[in-house]
Coordinates of C-alpha atoms and ligand atoms in Angstrom, one line a residue:
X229 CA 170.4 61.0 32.3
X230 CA 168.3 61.3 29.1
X231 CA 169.8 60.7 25.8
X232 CA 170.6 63.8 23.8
X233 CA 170.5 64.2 20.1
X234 CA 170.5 66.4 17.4
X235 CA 167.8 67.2 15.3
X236 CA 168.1 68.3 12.0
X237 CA 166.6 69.1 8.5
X238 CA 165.3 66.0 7.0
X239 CA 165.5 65.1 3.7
X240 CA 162.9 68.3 2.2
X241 CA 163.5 67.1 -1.3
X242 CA 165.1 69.7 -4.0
X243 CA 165.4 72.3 -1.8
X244 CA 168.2 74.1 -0.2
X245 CA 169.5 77.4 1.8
X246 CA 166.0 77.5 2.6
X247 CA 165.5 80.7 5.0
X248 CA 163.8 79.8 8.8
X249 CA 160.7 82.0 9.0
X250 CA 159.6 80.9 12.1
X251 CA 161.0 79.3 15.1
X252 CA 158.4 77.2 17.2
X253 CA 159.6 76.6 20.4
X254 CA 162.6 77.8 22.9
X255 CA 165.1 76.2 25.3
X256 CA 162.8 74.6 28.2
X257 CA 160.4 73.5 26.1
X258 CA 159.0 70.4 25.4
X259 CA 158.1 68.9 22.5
X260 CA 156.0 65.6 21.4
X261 CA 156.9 64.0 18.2
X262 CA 155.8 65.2 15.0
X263 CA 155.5 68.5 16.9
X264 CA 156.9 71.5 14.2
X265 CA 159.8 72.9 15.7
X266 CA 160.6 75.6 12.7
X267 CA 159.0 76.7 9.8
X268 CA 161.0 77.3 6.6
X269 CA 159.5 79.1 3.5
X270 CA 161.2 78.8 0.0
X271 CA 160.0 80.9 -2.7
X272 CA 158.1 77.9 -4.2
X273 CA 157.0 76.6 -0.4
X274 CA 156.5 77.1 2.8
X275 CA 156.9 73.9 5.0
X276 CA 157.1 73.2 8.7
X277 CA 159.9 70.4 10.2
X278 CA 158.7 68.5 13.0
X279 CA 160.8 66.8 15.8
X280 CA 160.9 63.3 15.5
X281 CA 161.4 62.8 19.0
X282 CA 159.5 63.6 22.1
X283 CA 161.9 65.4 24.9
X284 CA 163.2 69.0 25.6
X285 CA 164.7 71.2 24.1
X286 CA 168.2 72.0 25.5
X287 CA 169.3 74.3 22.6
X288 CA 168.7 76.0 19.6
X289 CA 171.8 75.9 17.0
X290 CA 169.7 77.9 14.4
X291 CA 168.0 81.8 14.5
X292 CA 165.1 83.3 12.3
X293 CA 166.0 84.3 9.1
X294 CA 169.2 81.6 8.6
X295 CA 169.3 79.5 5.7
X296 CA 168.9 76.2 6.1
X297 CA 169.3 72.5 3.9
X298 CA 168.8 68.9 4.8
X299 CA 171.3 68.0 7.4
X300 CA 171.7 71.5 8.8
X301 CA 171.8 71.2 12.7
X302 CA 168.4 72.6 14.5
X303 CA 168.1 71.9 18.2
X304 CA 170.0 70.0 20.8
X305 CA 167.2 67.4 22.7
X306 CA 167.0 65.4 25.6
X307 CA 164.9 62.2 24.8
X308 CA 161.9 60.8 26.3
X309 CA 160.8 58.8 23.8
X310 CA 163.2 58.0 20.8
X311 CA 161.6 58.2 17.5
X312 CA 163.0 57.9 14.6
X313 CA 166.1 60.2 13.9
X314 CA 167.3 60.1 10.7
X315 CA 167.2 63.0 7.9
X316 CA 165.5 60.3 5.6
X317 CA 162.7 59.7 8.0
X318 CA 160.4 62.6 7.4
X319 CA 157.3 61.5 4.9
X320 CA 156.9 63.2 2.1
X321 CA 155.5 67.0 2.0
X322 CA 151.9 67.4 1.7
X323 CA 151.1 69.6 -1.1
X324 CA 148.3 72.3 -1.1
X325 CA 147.4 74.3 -4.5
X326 CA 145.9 77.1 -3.9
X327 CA 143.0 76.8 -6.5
X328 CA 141.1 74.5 -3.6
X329 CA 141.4 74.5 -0.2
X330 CA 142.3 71.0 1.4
X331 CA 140.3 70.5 4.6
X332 CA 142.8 67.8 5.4
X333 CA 145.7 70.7 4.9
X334 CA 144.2 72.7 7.6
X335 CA 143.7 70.1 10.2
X336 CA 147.4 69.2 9.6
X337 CA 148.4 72.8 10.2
X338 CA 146.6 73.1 13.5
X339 CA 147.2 69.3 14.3
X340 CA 150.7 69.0 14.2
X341 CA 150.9 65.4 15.1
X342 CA 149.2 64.0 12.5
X343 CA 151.5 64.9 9.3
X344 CA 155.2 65.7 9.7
X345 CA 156.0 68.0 7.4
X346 CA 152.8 70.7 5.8
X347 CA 154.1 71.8 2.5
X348 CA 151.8 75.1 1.1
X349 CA 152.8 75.8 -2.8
X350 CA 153.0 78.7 -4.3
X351 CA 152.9 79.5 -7.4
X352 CA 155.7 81.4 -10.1
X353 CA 155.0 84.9 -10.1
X354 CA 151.2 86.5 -9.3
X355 CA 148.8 83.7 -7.8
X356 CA 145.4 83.5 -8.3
X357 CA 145.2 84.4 -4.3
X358 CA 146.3 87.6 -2.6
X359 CA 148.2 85.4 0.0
X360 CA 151.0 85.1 -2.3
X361 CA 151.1 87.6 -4.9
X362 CA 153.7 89.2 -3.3
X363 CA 156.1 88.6 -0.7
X364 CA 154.2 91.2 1.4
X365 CA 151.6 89.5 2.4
X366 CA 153.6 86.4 3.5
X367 CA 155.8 88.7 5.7
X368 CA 153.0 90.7 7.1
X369 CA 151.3 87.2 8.9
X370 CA 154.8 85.5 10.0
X371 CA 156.1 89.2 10.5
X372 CA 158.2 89.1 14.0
X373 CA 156.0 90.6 17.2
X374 CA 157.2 93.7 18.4
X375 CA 159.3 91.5 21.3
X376 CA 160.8 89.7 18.1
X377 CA 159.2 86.3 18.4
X378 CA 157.3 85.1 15.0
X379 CA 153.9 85.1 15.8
X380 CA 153.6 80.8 16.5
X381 CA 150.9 79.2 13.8
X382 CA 151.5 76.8 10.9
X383 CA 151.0 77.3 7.3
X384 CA 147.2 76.7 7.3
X385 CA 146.7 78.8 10.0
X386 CA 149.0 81.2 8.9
X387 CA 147.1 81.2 5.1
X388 CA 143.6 81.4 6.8
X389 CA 144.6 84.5 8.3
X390 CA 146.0 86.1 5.5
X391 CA 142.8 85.3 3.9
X392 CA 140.8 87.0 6.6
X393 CA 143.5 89.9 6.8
X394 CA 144.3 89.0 10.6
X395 CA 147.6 90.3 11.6
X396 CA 148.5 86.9 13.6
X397 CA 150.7 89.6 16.2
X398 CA 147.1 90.6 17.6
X399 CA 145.9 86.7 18.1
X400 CA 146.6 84.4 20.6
X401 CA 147.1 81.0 20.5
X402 CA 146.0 78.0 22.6
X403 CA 147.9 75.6 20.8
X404 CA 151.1 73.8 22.4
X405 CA 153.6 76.6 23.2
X406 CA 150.6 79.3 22.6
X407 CA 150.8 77.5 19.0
X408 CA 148.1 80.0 16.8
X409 CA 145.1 77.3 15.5
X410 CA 142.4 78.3 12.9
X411 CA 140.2 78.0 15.5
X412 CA 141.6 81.1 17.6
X413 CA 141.7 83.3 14.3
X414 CA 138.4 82.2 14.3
X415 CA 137.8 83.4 17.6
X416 CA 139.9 86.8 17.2
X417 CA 137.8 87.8 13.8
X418 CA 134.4 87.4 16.3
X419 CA 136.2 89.7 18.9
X420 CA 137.0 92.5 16.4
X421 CA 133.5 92.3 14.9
X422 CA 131.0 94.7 15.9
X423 CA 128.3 93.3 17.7
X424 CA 125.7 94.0 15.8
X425 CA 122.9 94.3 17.4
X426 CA 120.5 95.7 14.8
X427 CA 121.9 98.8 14.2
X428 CA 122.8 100.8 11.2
X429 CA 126.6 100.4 11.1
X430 CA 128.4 98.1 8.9
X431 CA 130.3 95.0 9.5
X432 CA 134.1 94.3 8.8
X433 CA 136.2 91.8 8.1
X434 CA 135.2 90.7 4.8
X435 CA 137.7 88.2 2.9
X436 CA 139.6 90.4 0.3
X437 CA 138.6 89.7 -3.0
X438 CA 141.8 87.8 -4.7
X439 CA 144.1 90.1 -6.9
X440 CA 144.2 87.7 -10.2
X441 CA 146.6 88.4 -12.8
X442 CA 143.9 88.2 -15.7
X443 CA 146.8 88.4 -18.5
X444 CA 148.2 85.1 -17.3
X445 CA 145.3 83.1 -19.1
X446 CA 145.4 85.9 -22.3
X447 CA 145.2 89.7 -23.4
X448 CA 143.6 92.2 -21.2
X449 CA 143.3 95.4 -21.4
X450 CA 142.9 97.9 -18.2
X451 CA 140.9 101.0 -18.7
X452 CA 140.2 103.6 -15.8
X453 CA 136.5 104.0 -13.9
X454 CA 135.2 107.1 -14.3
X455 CA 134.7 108.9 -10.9
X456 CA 131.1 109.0 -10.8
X457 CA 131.2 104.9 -10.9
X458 CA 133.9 104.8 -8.6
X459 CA 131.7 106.8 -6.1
X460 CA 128.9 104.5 -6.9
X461 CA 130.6 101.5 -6.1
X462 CA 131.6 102.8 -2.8
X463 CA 127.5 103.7 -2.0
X464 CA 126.4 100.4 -3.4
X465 CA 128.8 98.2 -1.8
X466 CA 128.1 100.0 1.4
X467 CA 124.3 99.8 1.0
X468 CA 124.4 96.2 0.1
X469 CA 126.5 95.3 3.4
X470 CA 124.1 97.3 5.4
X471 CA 121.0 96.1 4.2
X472 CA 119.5 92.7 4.3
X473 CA 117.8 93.2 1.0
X474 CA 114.8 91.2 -0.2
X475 CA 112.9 91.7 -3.3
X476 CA 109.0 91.5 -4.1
X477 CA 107.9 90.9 -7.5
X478 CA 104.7 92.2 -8.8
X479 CA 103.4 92.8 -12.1
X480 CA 100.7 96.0 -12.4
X481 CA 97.9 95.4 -14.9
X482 CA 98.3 98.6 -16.6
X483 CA 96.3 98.5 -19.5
X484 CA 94.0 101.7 -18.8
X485 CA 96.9 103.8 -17.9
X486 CA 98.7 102.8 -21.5
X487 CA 95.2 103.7 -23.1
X488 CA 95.4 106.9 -21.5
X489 CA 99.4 107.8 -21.7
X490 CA 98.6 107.2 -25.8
X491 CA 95.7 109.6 -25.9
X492 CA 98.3 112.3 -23.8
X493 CA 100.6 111.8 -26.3
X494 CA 100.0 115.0 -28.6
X495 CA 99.2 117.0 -25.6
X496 CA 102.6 115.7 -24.4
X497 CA 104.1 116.5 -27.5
X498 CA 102.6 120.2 -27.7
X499 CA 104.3 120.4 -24.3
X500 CA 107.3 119.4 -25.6
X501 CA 107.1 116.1 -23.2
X502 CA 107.3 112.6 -23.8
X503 CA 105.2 110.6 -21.2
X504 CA 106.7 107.0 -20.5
X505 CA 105.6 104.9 -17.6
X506 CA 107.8 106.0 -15.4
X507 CA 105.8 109.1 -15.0
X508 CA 102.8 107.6 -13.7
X509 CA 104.7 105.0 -11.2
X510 CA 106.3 108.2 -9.7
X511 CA 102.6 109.8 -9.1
X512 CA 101.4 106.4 -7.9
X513 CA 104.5 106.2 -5.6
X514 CA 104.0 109.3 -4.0
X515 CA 100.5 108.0 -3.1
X516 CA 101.4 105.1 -1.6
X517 CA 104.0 106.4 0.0
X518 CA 101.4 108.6 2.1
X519 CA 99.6 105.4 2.8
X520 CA 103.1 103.4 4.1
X521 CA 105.0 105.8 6.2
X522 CA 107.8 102.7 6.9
X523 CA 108.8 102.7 3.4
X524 CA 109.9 107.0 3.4
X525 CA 111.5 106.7 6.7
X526 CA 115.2 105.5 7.6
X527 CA 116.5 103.9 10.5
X528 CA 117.6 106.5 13.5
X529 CA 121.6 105.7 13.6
X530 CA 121.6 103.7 16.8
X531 CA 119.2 101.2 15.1
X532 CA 116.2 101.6 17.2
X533 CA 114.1 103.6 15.7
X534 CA 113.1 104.7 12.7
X535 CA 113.0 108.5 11.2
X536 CA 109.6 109.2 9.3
X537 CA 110.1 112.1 6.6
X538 CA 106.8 114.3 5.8
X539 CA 107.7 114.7 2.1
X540 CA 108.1 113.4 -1.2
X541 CA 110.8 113.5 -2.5
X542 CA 111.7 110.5 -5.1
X543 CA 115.2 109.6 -6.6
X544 CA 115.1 108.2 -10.1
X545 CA 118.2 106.7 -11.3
X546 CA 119.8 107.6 -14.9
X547 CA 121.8 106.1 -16.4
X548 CA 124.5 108.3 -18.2
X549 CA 127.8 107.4 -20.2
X550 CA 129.9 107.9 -17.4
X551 CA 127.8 105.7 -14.8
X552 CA 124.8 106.3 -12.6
X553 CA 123.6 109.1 -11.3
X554 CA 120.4 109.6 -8.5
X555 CA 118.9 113.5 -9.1
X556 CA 115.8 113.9 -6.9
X557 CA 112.5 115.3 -7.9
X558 CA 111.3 117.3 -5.2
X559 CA 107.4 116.9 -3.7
X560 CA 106.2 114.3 -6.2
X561 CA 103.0 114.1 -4.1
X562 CA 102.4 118.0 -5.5
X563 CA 102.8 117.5 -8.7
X564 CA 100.7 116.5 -12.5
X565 CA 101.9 114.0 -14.1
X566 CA 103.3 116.6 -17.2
X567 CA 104.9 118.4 -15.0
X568 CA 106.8 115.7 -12.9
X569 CA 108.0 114.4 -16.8
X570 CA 109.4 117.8 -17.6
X571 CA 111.5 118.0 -14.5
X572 CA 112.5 114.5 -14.6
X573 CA 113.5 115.3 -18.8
X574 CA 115.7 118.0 -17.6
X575 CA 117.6 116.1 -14.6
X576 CA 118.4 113.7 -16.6
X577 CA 119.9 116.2 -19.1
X578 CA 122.0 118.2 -16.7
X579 CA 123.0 114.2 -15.2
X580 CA 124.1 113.2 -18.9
X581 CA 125.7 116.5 -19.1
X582 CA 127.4 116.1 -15.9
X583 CA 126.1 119.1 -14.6
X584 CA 123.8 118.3 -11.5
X585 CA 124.6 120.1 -8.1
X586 CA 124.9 118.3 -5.0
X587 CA 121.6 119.3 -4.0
X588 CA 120.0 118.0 -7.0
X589 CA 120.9 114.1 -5.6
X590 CA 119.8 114.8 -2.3
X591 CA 116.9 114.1 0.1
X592 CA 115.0 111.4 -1.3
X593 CA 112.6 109.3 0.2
X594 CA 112.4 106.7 -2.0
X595 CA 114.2 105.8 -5.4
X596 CA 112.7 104.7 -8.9
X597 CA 114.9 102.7 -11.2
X598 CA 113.2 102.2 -14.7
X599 CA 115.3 99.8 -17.1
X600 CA 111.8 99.4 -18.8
X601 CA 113.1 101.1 -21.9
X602 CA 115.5 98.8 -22.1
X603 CA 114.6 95.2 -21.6
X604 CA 113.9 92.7 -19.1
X605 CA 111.8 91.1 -17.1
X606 CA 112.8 91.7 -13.5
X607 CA 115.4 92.8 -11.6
X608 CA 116.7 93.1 -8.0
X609 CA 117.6 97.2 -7.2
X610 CA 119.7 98.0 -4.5
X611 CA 118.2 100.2 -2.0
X612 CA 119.4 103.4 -1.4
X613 CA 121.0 103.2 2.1
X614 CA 119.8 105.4 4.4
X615 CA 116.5 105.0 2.5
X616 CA 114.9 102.2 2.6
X617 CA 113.4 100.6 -0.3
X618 CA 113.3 101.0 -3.9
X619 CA 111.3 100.6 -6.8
X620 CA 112.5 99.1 -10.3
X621 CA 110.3 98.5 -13.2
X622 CA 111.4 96.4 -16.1
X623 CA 109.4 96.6 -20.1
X624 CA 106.1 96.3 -20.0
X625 CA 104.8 93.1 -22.0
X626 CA 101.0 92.1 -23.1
X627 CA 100.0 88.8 -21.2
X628 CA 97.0 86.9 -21.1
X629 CA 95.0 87.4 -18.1
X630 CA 92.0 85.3 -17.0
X631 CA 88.7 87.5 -16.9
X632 CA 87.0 84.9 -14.2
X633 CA 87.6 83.8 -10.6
X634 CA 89.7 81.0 -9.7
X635 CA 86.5 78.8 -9.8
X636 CA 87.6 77.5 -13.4
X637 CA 84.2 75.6 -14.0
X638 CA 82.3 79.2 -13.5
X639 CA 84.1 80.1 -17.0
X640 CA 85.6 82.9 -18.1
X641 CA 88.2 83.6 -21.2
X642 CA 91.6 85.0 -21.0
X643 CA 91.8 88.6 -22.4
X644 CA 95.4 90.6 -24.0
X645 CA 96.5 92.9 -20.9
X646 CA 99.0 95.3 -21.0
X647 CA 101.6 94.1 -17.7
X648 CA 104.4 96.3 -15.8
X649 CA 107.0 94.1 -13.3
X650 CA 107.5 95.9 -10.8
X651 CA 110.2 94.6 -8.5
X652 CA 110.7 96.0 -4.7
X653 CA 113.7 95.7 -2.7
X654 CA 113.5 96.9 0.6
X655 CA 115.5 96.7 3.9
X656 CA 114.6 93.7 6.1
X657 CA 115.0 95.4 9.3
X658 CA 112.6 98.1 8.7
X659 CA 110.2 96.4 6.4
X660 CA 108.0 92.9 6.9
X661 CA 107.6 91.1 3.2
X662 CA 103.7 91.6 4.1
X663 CA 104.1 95.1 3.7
X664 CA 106.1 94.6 0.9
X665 CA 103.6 93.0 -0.7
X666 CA 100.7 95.3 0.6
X667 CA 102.9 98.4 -0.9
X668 CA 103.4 96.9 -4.7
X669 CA 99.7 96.0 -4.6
X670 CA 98.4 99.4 -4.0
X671 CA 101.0 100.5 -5.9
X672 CA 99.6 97.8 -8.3
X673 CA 96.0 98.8 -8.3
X674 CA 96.9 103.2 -8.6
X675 CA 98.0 102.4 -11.7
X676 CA 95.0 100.4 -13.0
X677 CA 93.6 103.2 -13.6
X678 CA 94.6 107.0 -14.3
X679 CA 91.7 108.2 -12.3
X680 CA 93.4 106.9 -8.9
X681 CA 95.9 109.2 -9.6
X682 CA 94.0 112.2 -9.5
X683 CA 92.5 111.1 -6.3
Ligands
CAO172 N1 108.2 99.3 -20.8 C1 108.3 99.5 -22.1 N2 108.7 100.7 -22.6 C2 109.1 101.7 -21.7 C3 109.1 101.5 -20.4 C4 108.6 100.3 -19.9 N3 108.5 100.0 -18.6 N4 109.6 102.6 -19.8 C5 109.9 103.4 -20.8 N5 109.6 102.9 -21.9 C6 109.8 103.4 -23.3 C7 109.5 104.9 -23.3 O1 108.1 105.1 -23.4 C8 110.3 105.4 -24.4 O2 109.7 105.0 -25.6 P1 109.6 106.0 -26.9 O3 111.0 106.3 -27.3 O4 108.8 105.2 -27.9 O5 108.9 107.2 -26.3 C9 111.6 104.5 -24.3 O6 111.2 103.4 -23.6 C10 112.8 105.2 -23.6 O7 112.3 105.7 -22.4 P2 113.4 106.5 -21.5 O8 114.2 105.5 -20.8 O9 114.1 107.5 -22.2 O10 112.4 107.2 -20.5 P3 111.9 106.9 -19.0 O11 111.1 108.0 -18.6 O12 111.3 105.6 -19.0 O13 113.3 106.8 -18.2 C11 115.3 107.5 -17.3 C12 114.0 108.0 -17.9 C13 116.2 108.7 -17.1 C14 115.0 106.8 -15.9 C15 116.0 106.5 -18.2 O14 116.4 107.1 -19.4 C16 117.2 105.8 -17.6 O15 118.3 106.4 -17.5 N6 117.0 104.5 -17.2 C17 118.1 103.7 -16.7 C18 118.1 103.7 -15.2 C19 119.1 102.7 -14.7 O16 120.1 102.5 -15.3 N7 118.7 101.9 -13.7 C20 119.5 100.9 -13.2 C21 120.0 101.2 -12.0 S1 120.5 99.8 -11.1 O17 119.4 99.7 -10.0

């Protein structure tokens, strides 16, 4: 007949009426020393306490939720191998902070055997990680299964899935006793993922960014998003996890057409217009555009094919007081240059005066972004998803450019050019960087000269 003994808390240091937030094993079971048998969470720490002996369990003398301190009574076992018994014996808890996560944490958590008691800290009040800014979150991964069973994982595992927002109720474990390891959160994120095979849908299970209390560390202030950036957030976010985005720098020798947009400039003005850069690139666009069907198509919504559109219409963005805005200008490939700037003036209007339609922000092909007026020297846009590329410009700047060949002993002198970065972000899946490049070249070279884009 085996020997039986009691197991009980161990000396946890200042902490009592602890509450049991998980129980690890049953009645039957056997358990290997070191092996957690409960987990107890205080509000400063959650902590597993291990069995110092290896036998079976006869009987539990404690339920989920009780309150527990060193001494307290947890299990009747019949002994295989006696271990050390005493309260006293348990090492000291392993801290984690929560600023950096241990490796040597985790691999305790889902290798029991190797520490006896994990310790995870929290911190007073809001953390700096979601996990434990408020009791919710803690419940909602060691929340009882609808059968009333804790879901069985230690803290690592337990925090890992908070992290990835896995409910542990829907994983399964392959630990001792069906024990939940990082390893099989792992595996249940990759099950829940879409497949992604190409097509245009997005994925999931992104990490949470962490709720930080900012005033812990000093003032702060909160002040509302307007709606028309909260909208925009949604559509950038949503293009940027759809897209692999790359962008292709260029720089357009654009010295003619500056010659030219200053002589234009009191026919402009007897128009009432102001030319700017930004005109031409949209003429030159539509061009090219004809040239590179790929970059006015979009990708057909089970991701294997793509949908050419016959026409020209461009999105510029605008930047307005209460965010940005996308109008469209309608068959740029029909249009003069005075014309497109005088639609483009008044879109911009109605955007600033928060008064564009629906209709006015929809169909485009293709998107212009000009922070040229502003400043800068490059830039990476985000592409318009469903569309699938996007042109930015940045401020035009006069460079020296070398008259000759790369054949420096055939001479030649560097001359003052006149230089507009263009930067192209385009959707890997649909478009090659070789075409990227090809398309901000010819883009490039209709905007050497004025007379291309009468052409
Ligand atoms: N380099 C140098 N100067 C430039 C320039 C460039 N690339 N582009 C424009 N300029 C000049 C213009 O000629 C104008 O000069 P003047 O006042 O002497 O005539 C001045 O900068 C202001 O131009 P503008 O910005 O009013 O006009 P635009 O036609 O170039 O642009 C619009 C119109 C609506 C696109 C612009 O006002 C705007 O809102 N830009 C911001 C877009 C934005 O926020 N994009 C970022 C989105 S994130 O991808």
């Amino acid at each position: 007949m085996p020997d039986q003994i009691e197991i009980r808390i161990p000396d946890i240091g200042d902490f009592e009426d602890v509450e049991i937030v998980e129980i690890l094993v049953g009645p039957g079971d056997r358990v290997e020393v070191d092996e957690p048998i409960i987990s107890i969470e205080s509000d400063k720490a959650t902590m597993e306490v291990p069995s110092p002996v290896a036998g079976e369990i006869l009987e539990l003398r404690v339920s989920l939720g009780d309150s527990v301190s060193e001494g307290t009574i947890l299990a009747l076992v019949a002994v295989e191998e006696a271990g050390e018994v005493s309260p006293q014996s348990a090492p000291p808890p392993e801290q984690d902070t929560l600023e950096e996560e241990s490796p040597a944490e985790v691999e305790t958590a889902e290798e029991p055997a190797a520490t006896s008691v994990v310790q995870e800290q929290k911190e007073e009040g809001r953390s700096s990680e979601p996990s434990v800014m408020s009791g919710s979150e803690d419940t909602e991964s060691s929340r009882p299964s609808s059968d009333g069973t804790a879901p069985h994982a230690g803290p690592g595992a337990r925090r890992f899935a908070r992290e990835l927002g896995v409910d542990l109720n829907q994983a399964s474990g392959s630990g001792p006793h069906g024990r939940i390891l990082r390893g099989d959160i792992v595996t249940h994120v990759k099950s829940v993922m879409p497949s992604g095979s190409g097509g245009v849908s997005s994925g999931s299970g992104i990490p949470t960014v962490p709720d930080v209390d900012f005033s812990r560390y000093g003032p702060v202030t909160e002040v509302a998003l307007p709606k028309i950036r909260r909208v925009a957030a949604v559509n950038l976010s949503r293009s940027w996890l759809n897209a692999p985005h790359v962008t292709q720098q260029d720089e357009a020798d654009v010295t003619e057409m500056e010659k030219f947009r200053r002589r234009s400039k009191d026919e402009a003005a007897r128009r009432d217009l102001k030319l700017s850069p930004l005109h031409f690139v949209l003429k030159a666009v539509s061009i090219a555009l004809r040239e590179f069907p790929d970059f006015r198509s979009s990708l057909s919504p089970d991701g294997e094919g793509l949908i050419v559109k016959d026409y020209y219409h461009l999105g510029v963005a605008v930047d307005t007081e209460h965010g940005l805005v996308v109008p469209v200008l309608r068959d740029v490939d029909q249009k003069g240059i005075f014309q497109l700037a005088g639609e483009l003036a008044e879109l911009a209007e109605k955007a600033r005066l928060r008064k564009l339609a629906p209709a006015d922000m929809q169909g485009a092909v293709f998107s212009i972004s000009s922070l040229g007026g502003i400043g800068g020297t490059a830039f990476s846009p985000i592409v318009n998803v469903p569309e699938v590329s996007i042109l930015g410009l940045s401020k035009l700047e006069v460079k020296p450019r070398w008259s000759g060949s790369f054949d420096l002993d055939a001479g030649g002198t560097f001359e003052p050019r006149t230089i507009l970065p263009l930067s192209l972000s385009y959707d890997h899946r649909v478009i090659d960087g070789a075409a990227a490049a090809r398309f901000t070249t010819r883009v490039s070279q209709l905007l050497s000269d004025p007379a291309y884009l009468l052409l």
